[in-house]
Amino acid sequence: MFGVIDLPTYLAGLILIVLLPGPNSLYVLSVAARRGVRVGYRAAAGVWCGDVVLMTLSAAGVASLLQGNAVLFGIVKYAGAGYLTWLAIGMLRAAWGMWRTRREQSGPETVAADAAPMERPYRRALVISLLNPKAILFFISFFVQFVSESNPIVGFVTLGVLAQVASVLYLSVLIFGGARLAAAFRRRRALSAGATSAAGALFLGFAVKLSLASV
């Protein structure tokens, strides 16, 4: 039906995969906690657009080329690891700045100033998504198992829509949860610095994990 084979199994696997923490969801949560719901959804939009691009590449067979080319895979892998490391360093520097000024008065205006006005959440989230070779390989190895050969286009579209719906629901929970943390961050700079440091450390962990990935 709808070009999909064994839909219940796909949905069960999709839920488990969506719930696994990764750099995309962590970045969206971080942005929502620092800058609120609206900006959180900007970051989420970058994730969703990145997923659409990866799904399209998978349907076009580009991911198979990446999977079979170790050199190309290595280029994308190290580019992604380098970008995550750069983001982690930025977060750690921001956390250090918050810690040094933790005893100063902070209000909404101060938090806005701390939110890195040059940061573009949509663009960053999009790049994080596109520079994740494991995500590309996931789409080609997971999706293909459930696409019917009799109607592959409809199958890819159906599976893609379901994946996006699950992502929208999950990221929305993270965004509103992060927005609730924002009030506490506004009152306590030390708490904000600690959370930002933790996010930076996790991004470094993601970078190391990605750099050690294999085809």
Coordinates of C-alpha atoms in Angstrom, one line a residue:
M1 CA 0.0 0.0 0.0
F2 CA 1.3 3.5 -1.0
G3 CA 4.5 1.8 -2.3
V4 CA 5.5 0.7 1.2
I5 CA 6.4 -2.8 2.4
D6 CA 5.8 -3.8 6.1
L7 CA 4.6 -0.4 7.3
P8 CA 4.3 -1.3 11.1
T9 CA 7.9 -2.4 11.2
Y10 CA 9.0 0.8 9.5
L11 CA 7.0 2.9 12.0
A12 CA 8.5 1.0 15.0
G13 CA 12.0 1.5 13.7
L14 CA 11.4 5.1 12.9
I15 CA 10.2 5.9 16.4
L16 CA 13.3 4.4 17.9
I17 CA 15.6 6.2 15.5
V18 CA 14.0 9.6 16.0
L19 CA 14.2 9.3 19.7
L20 CA 18.0 8.6 19.6
P21 CA 19.9 11.8 20.6
G22 CA 22.0 13.4 17.9
P23 CA 23.6 16.7 17.0
N24 CA 20.5 17.9 15.2
S25 CA 18.1 17.5 18.0
L26 CA 20.6 18.7 20.6
Y27 CA 21.2 21.9 18.5
V28 CA 17.5 22.6 18.2
L29 CA 17.1 22.1 22.0
S30 CA 20.0 24.4 22.7
V31 CA 18.7 27.2 20.4
A32 CA 15.2 27.0 21.9
A33 CA 16.6 27.2 25.4
R34 CA 18.7 30.2 24.6
R35 CA 16.5 32.1 22.2
G36 CA 12.9 30.9 22.5
V37 CA 10.3 29.0 20.6
R38 CA 10.3 31.0 17.3
V39 CA 14.1 30.8 16.8
G40 CA 13.9 27.1 17.9
Y41 CA 11.6 26.4 15.0
R42 CA 14.0 28.2 12.6
A43 CA 16.6 25.7 13.6
A44 CA 14.1 22.8 13.3
A45 CA 13.3 24.0 9.8
G46 CA 16.9 23.6 8.9
V47 CA 16.8 20.0 10.1
W48 CA 13.7 19.2 8.2
C49 CA 15.1 20.7 5.0
G50 CA 18.3 18.8 5.5
D51 CA 16.4 15.6 5.9
V52 CA 14.4 16.3 2.7
V53 CA 17.7 16.8 0.8
L54 CA 19.1 13.5 2.2
M55 CA 15.9 11.6 1.3
T56 CA 16.0 13.0 -2.2
L57 CA 19.6 12.0 -2.6
S58 CA 18.8 8.6 -1.3
A59 CA 16.0 8.2 -3.8
A60 CA 18.3 9.3 -6.6
G61 CA 21.0 6.8 -5.6
V62 CA 23.6 9.4 -4.6
A63 CA 23.9 7.9 -1.2
S64 CA 24.9 4.5 -2.7
L65 CA 27.8 6.3 -4.4
L66 CA 28.9 7.7 -1.1
Q67 CA 28.6 4.3 0.6
G68 CA 30.7 2.7 -2.1
N69 CA 33.4 5.4 -2.3
A70 CA 35.7 5.5 0.7
V71 CA 37.5 8.7 -0.3
L72 CA 34.3 10.6 -0.8
F73 CA 32.9 9.2 2.4
G74 CA 36.1 10.3 4.2
I75 CA 35.8 13.9 2.8
V76 CA 32.2 14.3 4.0
K77 CA 33.0 12.6 7.3
Y78 CA 35.9 14.8 8.3
A79 CA 34.1 17.9 7.0
G80 CA 31.2 17.1 9.3
A81 CA 33.4 16.4 12.3
G82 CA 35.3 19.6 11.7
Y83 CA 32.1 21.6 11.6
L84 CA 30.8 20.0 14.8
T85 CA 34.1 20.8 16.5
W86 CA 33.9 24.4 15.4
L87 CA 30.3 24.6 16.9
A88 CA 31.5 23.0 20.1
I89 CA 34.3 25.5 20.5
G90 CA 31.9 28.4 20.0
M91 CA 29.6 27.0 22.7
L92 CA 32.4 26.5 25.2
R93 CA 33.7 30.1 24.6
A94 CA 30.2 31.4 25.1
A95 CA 29.8 29.4 28.3
W96 CA 33.1 30.8 29.6
G97 CA 31.9 34.3 28.9
M98 CA 28.6 33.6 30.8
W99 CA 30.6 32.2 33.8
R100 CA 32.9 35.2 34.0
T101 CA 29.9 37.6 34.1
R102 CA 27.6 35.3 36.2
R103 CA 27.4 37.8 39.1
E104 CA 26.1 40.6 36.8
Q105 CA 22.4 41.5 36.5
S106 CA 20.8 39.6 33.7
G107 CA 17.5 40.2 32.0
P108 CA 15.9 39.5 28.7
E109 CA 18.0 42.1 26.9
T110 CA 21.2 40.6 28.4
V111 CA 20.2 37.1 27.3
A112 CA 19.5 38.3 23.8
A113 CA 23.0 39.8 23.7
D114 CA 24.4 36.4 24.8
A115 CA 22.5 34.6 22.1
A116 CA 25.2 35.2 19.4
P117 CA 23.5 37.7 17.1
M118 CA 25.6 36.5 14.2
E119 CA 24.3 32.9 14.7
R120 CA 21.9 31.7 11.9
P121 CA 20.1 28.8 13.4
Y122 CA 18.4 27.6 10.2
R123 CA 21.7 27.6 8.3
R124 CA 23.6 25.9 11.1
A125 CA 21.0 23.2 11.5
L126 CA 20.9 22.6 7.7
V127 CA 24.7 22.2 7.5
I128 CA 24.8 19.9 10.5
S129 CA 22.2 17.7 8.7
L130 CA 23.9 17.7 5.4
L131 CA 27.4 17.0 6.7
N132 CA 26.4 13.8 8.5
P133 CA 27.3 10.8 6.3
K134 CA 25.8 8.4 8.8
A135 CA 22.4 10.0 8.2
I136 CA 22.8 9.6 4.4
L137 CA 23.7 5.9 4.9
F138 CA 20.8 5.5 7.2
F139 CA 18.4 6.8 4.6
I140 CA 19.7 4.5 1.9
S141 CA 20.0 1.4 4.1
F142 CA 16.8 1.8 6.1
F143 CA 14.4 3.3 3.6
V144 CA 15.2 1.0 0.8
Q145 CA 14.1 -2.0 2.8
F146 CA 10.5 -0.7 2.9
V147 CA 10.1 0.7 -0.6
S148 CA 8.1 -1.4 -3.0
E149 CA 9.7 -2.1 -6.3
S150 CA 6.3 -1.8 -8.0
N151 CA 5.9 1.9 -7.0
P152 CA 9.2 3.3 -5.6
I153 CA 8.5 7.0 -6.0
V154 CA 5.3 6.8 -4.0
G155 CA 7.0 4.6 -1.5
F156 CA 9.9 7.1 -0.9
V157 CA 7.4 10.0 -0.6
T158 CA 5.2 8.1 1.9
L159 CA 8.2 7.0 4.0
G160 CA 9.6 10.6 3.8
V161 CA 6.4 12.2 4.9
L162 CA 6.1 9.8 7.9
A163 CA 9.7 10.5 8.9
Q164 CA 9.0 14.3 8.7
V165 CA 5.9 14.0 10.8
A166 CA 7.8 12.1 13.5
S167 CA 10.6 14.7 13.4
V168 CA 8.1 17.6 13.7
L169 CA 6.5 16.1 16.7
Y170 CA 9.7 15.2 18.4
L171 CA 11.5 18.5 17.8
S172 CA 8.4 20.4 18.8
V173 CA 8.6 18.7 22.2
L174 CA 12.2 19.7 22.5
I175 CA 11.6 23.3 21.4
F176 CA 8.8 23.9 24.0
G177 CA 10.9 22.0 26.7
G178 CA 13.9 24.2 25.8
A179 CA 11.7 27.4 26.0
R180 CA 10.7 26.4 29.6
L181 CA 14.4 26.2 30.5
A182 CA 15.0 29.7 29.1
A183 CA 13.3 31.4 32.1
A184 CA 15.7 29.6 34.5
F185 CA 18.7 30.5 32.3
R186 CA 17.7 34.2 32.4
R187 CA 17.7 34.1 36.2
R188 CA 20.9 32.1 36.6
R189 CA 23.9 32.7 34.5
A190 CA 25.8 29.9 36.2
L191 CA 23.1 27.5 35.1
S192 CA 23.1 28.8 31.6
A193 CA 26.9 28.5 31.5
G194 CA 26.8 24.9 32.7
A195 CA 24.2 23.9 30.2
T196 CA 26.1 25.5 27.3
S197 CA 29.3 23.8 28.4
A198 CA 27.5 20.5 28.5
A199 CA 26.1 21.1 25.0
G200 CA 29.6 22.0 23.8
A201 CA 31.1 18.8 25.3
L202 CA 28.4 16.7 23.7
F203 CA 29.1 18.3 20.3
L204 CA 32.8 17.4 20.7
G205 CA 31.7 13.9 21.4
F206 CA 29.6 13.8 18.3
A207 CA 32.6 15.1 16.3
V208 CA 34.9 12.3 17.6
K209 CA 32.3 9.7 17.0
L210 CA 31.8 10.9 13.4
S211 CA 35.5 11.0 12.7
L212 CA 35.8 7.4 13.7
A213 CA 32.9 6.2 11.6
S214 CA 33.4 3.8 8.8
V215 CA 31.6 3.1 5.5

